[in-house]
Amino acid sequence: MNETTFHWLMPLGVKNDFVFNPSARDFMVEEIPLYEASGEGEHLMLQVRKKGLSTFELLDLLSSRLGIPKRQIGYAGLKDKHALTTQYLTLPAAYETELRTWEHPQVKILDLQRHGNKLKIGHLKGNRFRLRFKKVLGVQKEKIDRVLEWIEAYGMPNYFGLQRFGITGENWKQGRALVRGELRMRDRKMREFLIGSWQSRLFNDWLSRRVALSRLLEEFEEKEVERIEGLPVDTLNGAQKQPHFFKILRGEVMMHYPYGRIFTAEDQIAEAEKFAARDRAPTGLLPGRKVRRADGAARILEEPFDDPKIPEQGSRRYAWIFPDGIATRYVQEKAHYELSFTLPKGSYATVLVAMLKGTFV
């Protein structure tokens, strides 16, 4: 794979040429909280709507306005700058009076209530998205409809979106250089962020490899795919007859869906059937310390995308997700296609768009 571009493979061979320019008018995101505000406590939970600002820029605004360190502001997830987004924050309750009167042209506080604890990353259920595509004519609409039908039936790969890799798409290179000792950085938060980008790159490369194998298994027998891909004999044994597009391998690390414990698959066929029923899903490796690696055949495909030198905590990430609540509206006279759906936390709407287009752009 070319180091300066991203060619991660999609499950379908569809290519589509509609227009999607992320903006506050055409891209809306609403965070779904993990729990409601308690109504009492030493913190304030704010529901905030913003446009033209990243979450970090919003934190800078609040920090400057209130004269407090950013570390005192809690948030559950990062929201896109190029969208109209609604998310939840927590701040010390001592600033309630000032926050109730604070105004900013790009920010509106929709709700403010007392709460017992500070929000932390991951304290959300997921996100609701509303998108508008333009210049969607007859054949483009038919292609979008067809891919969405497939997604409703099978779900989609849980790639990290391109925004995970920075404006130039090369944050991961700095992360790799840090891991290899070729770069030094004193800022711990930035160091962790850049190494996280390298972990994300390895995950995406692994996932693309697994999607490629699943596509090949639609056309060729297991033994043929093993020969084509230079895999050991029986690596793909038991994969082809599985009901889902994405094939479960022996030794796969699974996780109950949409959340739950991680475990290693012991019965490949039974796990494949439960995956097709959306009871659980396979996971991919974010390399690092103290993380479960796959076994057997699944490890053969995972190992080339592992980096044992990464000093940060590793984890597992769903390789596959199932969007909920997909709804569409086509405005023929404007050639606009409106789409709404819900994704679990940590998943990217831009990946669903990439699947509709057939490529990352």
Coordinates of C-alpha atoms in Angstrom, one line a residue:
M1 CA 0.0 0.0 0.0
N2 CA 1.3 3.5 -0.9
E3 CA 2.2 5.3 2.3
T4 CA 0.8 8.6 1.2
T5 CA -2.7 7.3 0.1
F6 CA -5.5 5.3 1.6
H7 CA -6.8 2.4 -0.5
W8 CA -8.8 0.5 2.1
L9 CA -11.1 -1.9 0.4
M10 CA -14.9 -1.9 0.6
P11 CA -17.1 -5.0 0.6
L12 CA -18.9 -4.0 -2.7
G13 CA -17.4 -3.1 -6.0
V14 CA -19.9 -0.2 -6.5
K15 CA -18.4 3.2 -7.6
N16 CA -20.6 6.3 -7.3
D17 CA -20.1 9.9 -8.2
F18 CA -22.4 12.1 -6.1
V19 CA -21.4 15.2 -4.2
F20 CA -21.0 15.4 -0.4
N21 CA -19.3 18.4 1.1
P22 CA -19.4 18.3 4.9
S23 CA -20.9 21.5 6.2
A24 CA -23.3 22.7 8.9
R25 CA -26.1 22.6 6.3
D26 CA -25.4 19.1 4.9
F27 CA -23.9 17.2 7.8
M28 CA -25.5 17.0 11.3
V29 CA -24.4 14.9 14.3
E30 CA -26.3 14.4 17.6
E31 CA -24.5 12.7 20.4
I32 CA -26.6 10.0 22.3
P33 CA -25.6 10.1 26.0
L34 CA -24.9 7.0 28.0
Y35 CA -27.1 8.4 30.8
E36 CA -29.1 11.5 31.7
A37 CA -27.9 14.2 34.0
S38 CA -28.6 13.3 37.7
G39 CA -29.9 16.7 38.6
E40 CA -27.5 17.2 41.5
G41 CA -23.8 17.1 42.2
E42 CA -20.6 19.2 41.8
H43 CA -20.6 19.3 38.0
L44 CA -22.8 20.7 35.3
M45 CA -23.8 18.7 32.3
L46 CA -24.2 20.9 29.2
Q47 CA -25.9 19.9 25.9
V48 CA -24.1 22.1 23.4
R49 CA -24.7 22.7 19.7
K50 CA -21.8 24.0 17.7
K51 CA -20.8 24.7 14.1
G52 CA -17.5 25.5 12.5
L53 CA -15.6 24.4 15.6
S54 CA -13.8 21.2 16.5
T55 CA -14.4 19.8 20.0
F56 CA -10.9 20.9 21.0
E57 CA -11.6 24.4 19.8
L58 CA -14.8 24.5 21.8
L59 CA -12.8 23.4 24.9
D60 CA -10.3 26.3 24.2
L61 CA -13.2 28.8 24.0
L62 CA -14.7 27.6 27.3
S63 CA -11.3 27.4 29.0
S64 CA -10.5 31.0 28.0
R65 CA -13.9 32.4 28.9
L66 CA -14.1 30.8 32.3
G67 CA -10.3 31.0 33.1
I68 CA -10.1 27.3 33.9
P69 CA -7.7 24.5 32.7
K70 CA -9.1 22.4 29.9
R71 CA -8.6 19.3 32.0
Q72 CA -11.5 20.4 34.2
I73 CA -13.9 20.1 31.2
G74 CA -15.3 16.6 30.5
Y75 CA -16.5 15.3 27.2
A76 CA -17.5 11.9 25.9
G77 CA -16.5 12.1 22.2
L78 CA -14.9 14.3 19.5
K79 CA -17.3 15.9 17.1
D80 CA -16.5 17.0 13.5
K81 CA -15.6 20.7 12.8
H82 CA -17.3 20.6 9.4
A83 CA -20.8 19.8 10.7
L84 CA -23.6 21.1 12.9
T85 CA -23.0 19.0 16.0
T86 CA -24.7 18.5 19.4
Q87 CA -22.7 17.0 22.2
Y88 CA -22.5 16.8 26.0
L89 CA -19.8 18.4 28.2
T90 CA -19.3 18.7 32.0
L91 CA -17.8 21.6 33.9
P92 CA -17.5 22.6 37.6
A93 CA -20.9 23.7 39.0
A94 CA -19.3 26.9 40.3
Y95 CA -19.6 28.4 36.8
E96 CA -23.4 27.8 36.4
T97 CA -24.4 31.5 36.5
E98 CA -21.8 32.6 33.9
L99 CA -22.6 29.7 31.6
R100 CA -26.3 30.5 31.7
T101 CA -25.6 33.9 30.3
W102 CA -22.7 33.0 27.9
E103 CA -23.3 33.6 24.2
H104 CA -21.2 32.8 21.2
P105 CA -22.1 33.0 17.4
Q106 CA -20.9 29.4 16.8
V107 CA -22.1 27.9 20.1
K108 CA -25.5 27.5 21.7
I109 CA -26.1 25.9 25.1
L110 CA -29.3 23.9 24.7
D111 CA -29.5 22.5 28.2
L112 CA -27.7 22.8 31.5
Q113 CA -28.2 20.6 34.6
R114 CA -26.4 19.5 37.7
H115 CA -24.6 16.2 37.5
G116 CA -22.6 14.0 39.9
N117 CA -19.5 13.2 37.9
K118 CA -17.2 14.4 35.1
L119 CA -17.8 13.0 31.6
K120 CA -15.0 10.8 30.2
I121 CA -14.1 9.7 26.7
G122 CA -16.5 6.9 25.7
H123 CA -19.4 7.8 28.0
L124 CA -21.9 7.8 25.2
K125 CA -24.1 5.2 23.4
G126 CA -23.5 6.4 19.9
N127 CA -24.3 9.2 17.4
R128 CA -27.3 10.1 15.2
F129 CA -26.3 11.5 11.7
R130 CA -28.2 13.4 9.1
L131 CA -26.5 13.9 5.7
R132 CA -27.5 15.5 2.4
F133 CA -25.9 14.4 -0.8
K134 CA -26.2 16.6 -4.0
K135 CA -26.2 16.0 -7.7
V136 CA -27.8 12.6 -7.2
L137 CA -29.3 11.7 -10.5
G138 CA -31.1 8.5 -11.6
V139 CA -28.2 6.0 -11.7
Q140 CA -26.5 7.6 -8.6
K141 CA -29.7 7.2 -6.6
E142 CA -30.1 3.6 -7.6
K143 CA -26.6 2.8 -6.6
I144 CA -27.1 4.5 -3.2
D145 CA -30.3 2.6 -2.7
R146 CA -28.6 -0.7 -3.5
V147 CA -25.7 -0.2 -1.2
L148 CA -27.9 0.9 1.7
E149 CA -30.0 -2.3 1.2
W150 CA -26.8 -4.3 1.5
I151 CA -25.8 -2.3 4.7
E152 CA -29.2 -2.9 6.2
A153 CA -28.8 -6.6 5.6
Y154 CA -25.1 -7.1 6.5
G155 CA -23.7 -3.9 8.2
M156 CA -20.4 -2.3 7.3
P157 CA -16.7 -2.4 8.1
N158 CA -15.7 -0.3 11.1
Y159 CA -12.7 1.6 9.5
F160 CA -11.4 4.7 11.2
G161 CA -12.3 7.7 9.1
L162 CA -9.7 9.8 7.3
Q163 CA -10.1 12.6 9.9
R164 CA -8.4 10.2 12.4
F165 CA -5.2 10.8 10.4
G166 CA -5.1 14.6 10.4
I167 CA -5.4 17.2 7.6
T168 CA -2.5 15.8 5.6
G169 CA -3.4 12.2 6.4
E170 CA 0.1 11.6 7.8
N171 CA -0.2 11.8 11.6
W172 CA 0.3 8.0 11.7
K173 CA 3.9 8.5 10.2
Q174 CA 4.8 10.6 13.3
G175 CA 3.3 8.0 15.5
R176 CA 5.3 5.2 13.8
A177 CA 8.5 7.4 14.1
L178 CA 7.8 7.8 17.9
V179 CA 7.4 4.1 18.4
R180 CA 10.6 3.4 16.4
G181 CA 12.6 6.0 18.4
E182 CA 13.2 8.1 15.3
L183 CA 11.2 11.1 16.8
R184 CA 11.0 12.4 20.4
M185 CA 8.2 14.4 21.9
R186 CA 7.8 15.8 25.4
D187 CA 4.0 16.5 25.1
R188 CA 2.5 13.3 26.5
K189 CA -1.0 14.0 25.2
M190 CA 0.2 14.7 21.7
R191 CA 2.5 11.7 21.8
E192 CA -0.4 9.4 22.7
F193 CA -2.6 11.0 20.0
L194 CA 0.0 10.4 17.3
I195 CA 0.8 6.8 18.4
G196 CA -3.0 6.3 18.4
S197 CA -3.0 7.3 14.8
W198 CA -0.4 4.7 14.0
Q199 CA -2.5 2.0 15.8
S200 CA -5.5 3.1 13.7
R201 CA -3.5 2.8 10.5
L202 CA -2.5 -0.7 11.4
F203 CA -6.2 -1.6 12.2
N204 CA -7.4 -0.2 8.9
D205 CA -4.8 -2.0 6.9
W206 CA -5.7 -5.3 8.7
L207 CA -9.4 -4.8 8.1
S208 CA -8.9 -4.1 4.4
R209 CA -6.9 -7.3 4.2
R210 CA -9.8 -9.3 5.8
V211 CA -12.4 -7.6 3.6
A212 CA -10.3 -8.5 0.5
L213 CA -10.2 -12.2 1.6
S214 CA -14.0 -12.2 2.2
R215 CA -14.5 -10.8 -1.3
L216 CA -12.3 -13.4 -2.8
L217 CA -14.2 -16.2 -1.0
E218 CA -17.3 -15.0 -2.9
E219 CA -15.6 -16.0 -6.2
F220 CA -13.2 -18.8 -5.3
E221 CA -12.9 -21.9 -3.2
E222 CA -11.0 -21.8 0.1
K223 CA -8.0 -23.7 -1.2
E224 CA -7.8 -21.4 -4.2
V225 CA -7.8 -18.3 -2.1
E226 CA -5.1 -19.7 0.2
R227 CA -2.9 -20.4 -2.9
I228 CA -3.6 -16.9 -4.4
E229 CA -2.9 -15.2 -1.1
G230 CA 0.1 -17.3 -0.1
L231 CA -1.6 -18.5 3.1
P232 CA -0.9 -21.8 5.0
V233 CA -3.2 -24.7 4.1
D234 CA -6.5 -24.7 6.1
T235 CA -6.1 -21.0 7.2
L236 CA -9.6 -20.4 5.6
N237 CA -11.1 -23.7 6.5
G238 CA -14.8 -23.3 7.4
A239 CA -15.1 -19.8 6.1
Q240 CA -16.8 -20.0 2.8
K241 CA -20.1 -21.5 3.9
Q242 CA -20.7 -18.9 6.6
P243 CA -23.9 -16.8 6.2
H244 CA -22.3 -13.4 6.6
F245 CA -20.0 -11.6 4.1
F246 CA -17.2 -11.1 6.6
K247 CA -15.8 -14.5 7.4
I248 CA -14.9 -15.6 11.0
L249 CA -11.6 -17.5 11.3
R250 CA -10.5 -20.0 13.9
G251 CA -9.1 -18.2 16.9
E252 CA -11.0 -15.0 16.2
V253 CA -11.3 -12.5 19.0
M254 CA -15.1 -11.7 19.3
M255 CA -17.1 -9.3 21.4
H256 CA -20.8 -9.3 22.2
Y257 CA -22.7 -6.6 20.2
P258 CA -23.3 -3.7 20.6
Y259 CA -21.2 -4.0 23.8
G260 CA -20.0 -6.7 26.1
R261 CA -17.1 -8.9 27.0
I262 CA -14.2 -10.0 24.7
F263 CA -13.6 -13.7 24.2
T264 CA -11.7 -16.0 21.8
A265 CA -14.0 -18.0 19.4
E266 CA -13.9 -21.7 20.2
D267 CA -16.6 -22.8 17.8
Q268 CA -16.0 -21.0 14.5
I269 CA -19.3 -22.0 12.9
A270 CA -21.4 -21.2 15.9
E271 CA -19.8 -17.8 16.3
A272 CA -20.3 -17.1 12.6
E273 CA -24.0 -17.8 13.0
K274 CA -24.3 -15.6 16.1
F275 CA -22.4 -12.8 14.2
A276 CA -24.9 -13.0 11.3
A277 CA -27.7 -12.7 14.0
R278 CA -26.0 -9.5 15.3
D279 CA -25.5 -11.0 18.7
R280 CA -21.7 -10.5 18.5
A281 CA -19.0 -9.3 16.1
P282 CA -15.4 -9.9 15.4
T283 CA -12.8 -7.4 16.6
G284 CA -9.5 -6.1 15.2
L285 CA -6.3 -5.4 17.1
L286 CA -5.1 -1.9 18.2
P287 CA -1.6 -3.0 19.0
G288 CA 0.0 -2.2 22.3
R289 CA 0.4 -3.4 25.9
K290 CA -2.0 -5.7 27.8
V291 CA -4.3 -6.6 24.9
R292 CA -5.6 -9.9 23.8
R293 CA -4.2 -11.2 20.5
A294 CA -6.0 -13.6 18.2
D295 CA -5.1 -17.3 18.0
G296 CA -4.7 -19.8 15.2
A297 CA -5.8 -18.8 11.7
A298 CA -7.0 -15.4 12.8
R299 CA -3.6 -14.6 14.2
I300 CA -1.9 -15.5 10.9
L301 CA -3.9 -12.6 9.3
E302 CA -3.4 -10.3 12.3
E303 CA 0.3 -10.7 13.0
P304 CA 1.6 -8.6 10.0
F305 CA -0.4 -5.6 11.4
D306 CA 0.9 -5.9 14.9
D307 CA 3.6 -3.7 16.4
P308 CA 5.0 -5.1 19.6
K309 CA 7.1 -2.0 20.2
I310 CA 4.1 0.3 20.8
P311 CA 4.4 1.4 24.4
E312 CA 0.7 2.5 24.8
Q313 CA -2.2 0.4 26.0
G314 CA -3.6 -1.7 23.3
S315 CA -7.2 -2.7 22.8
R316 CA -9.7 -4.4 20.5
R317 CA -12.1 -2.6 18.2
Y318 CA -15.2 -3.9 16.5
A319 CA -14.2 -4.9 12.9
W320 CA -17.8 -4.8 11.8
I321 CA -20.8 -2.7 12.9
F322 CA -24.6 -2.5 12.1
P323 CA -26.0 1.0 11.5
D324 CA -29.5 1.5 13.0
G325 CA -32.5 3.5 12.0
I326 CA -31.5 4.0 8.3
A327 CA -34.0 6.4 6.7
T328 CA -33.9 8.2 3.3
R329 CA -35.6 10.9 1.4
Y330 CA -35.0 11.8 -2.2
V331 CA -35.8 15.3 -3.4
Q332 CA -36.0 14.7 -7.2
E333 CA -36.4 18.4 -8.3
K334 CA -33.1 19.3 -6.5
A335 CA -31.4 16.0 -7.0
H336 CA -30.8 15.8 -3.3
Y337 CA -30.6 12.6 -1.3
E338 CA -31.1 12.9 2.4
L339 CA -29.9 10.1 4.7
S340 CA -30.2 9.5 8.5
F341 CA -28.8 6.7 10.6
T342 CA -27.3 5.9 14.0
L343 CA -23.8 4.4 14.6
P344 CA -22.3 3.1 17.8
K345 CA -19.7 5.2 19.6
G346 CA -16.3 5.4 17.9
S347 CA -17.6 4.8 14.4
Y348 CA -17.5 7.2 11.5
A349 CA -20.3 8.4 9.3
T350 CA -17.7 9.3 6.7
V351 CA -16.9 5.6 6.4
L352 CA -20.5 4.9 5.5
V353 CA -20.3 7.7 2.9
A354 CA -17.1 6.1 1.6
M355 CA -18.9 2.8 1.2
L356 CA -21.7 4.5 -0.8
K357 CA -19.1 6.1 -3.0
G358 CA -16.9 2.9 -3.2
T359 CA -13.8 4.7 -2.1
F360 CA -12.3 7.0 0.6
V361 CA -12.1 10.6 -0.6

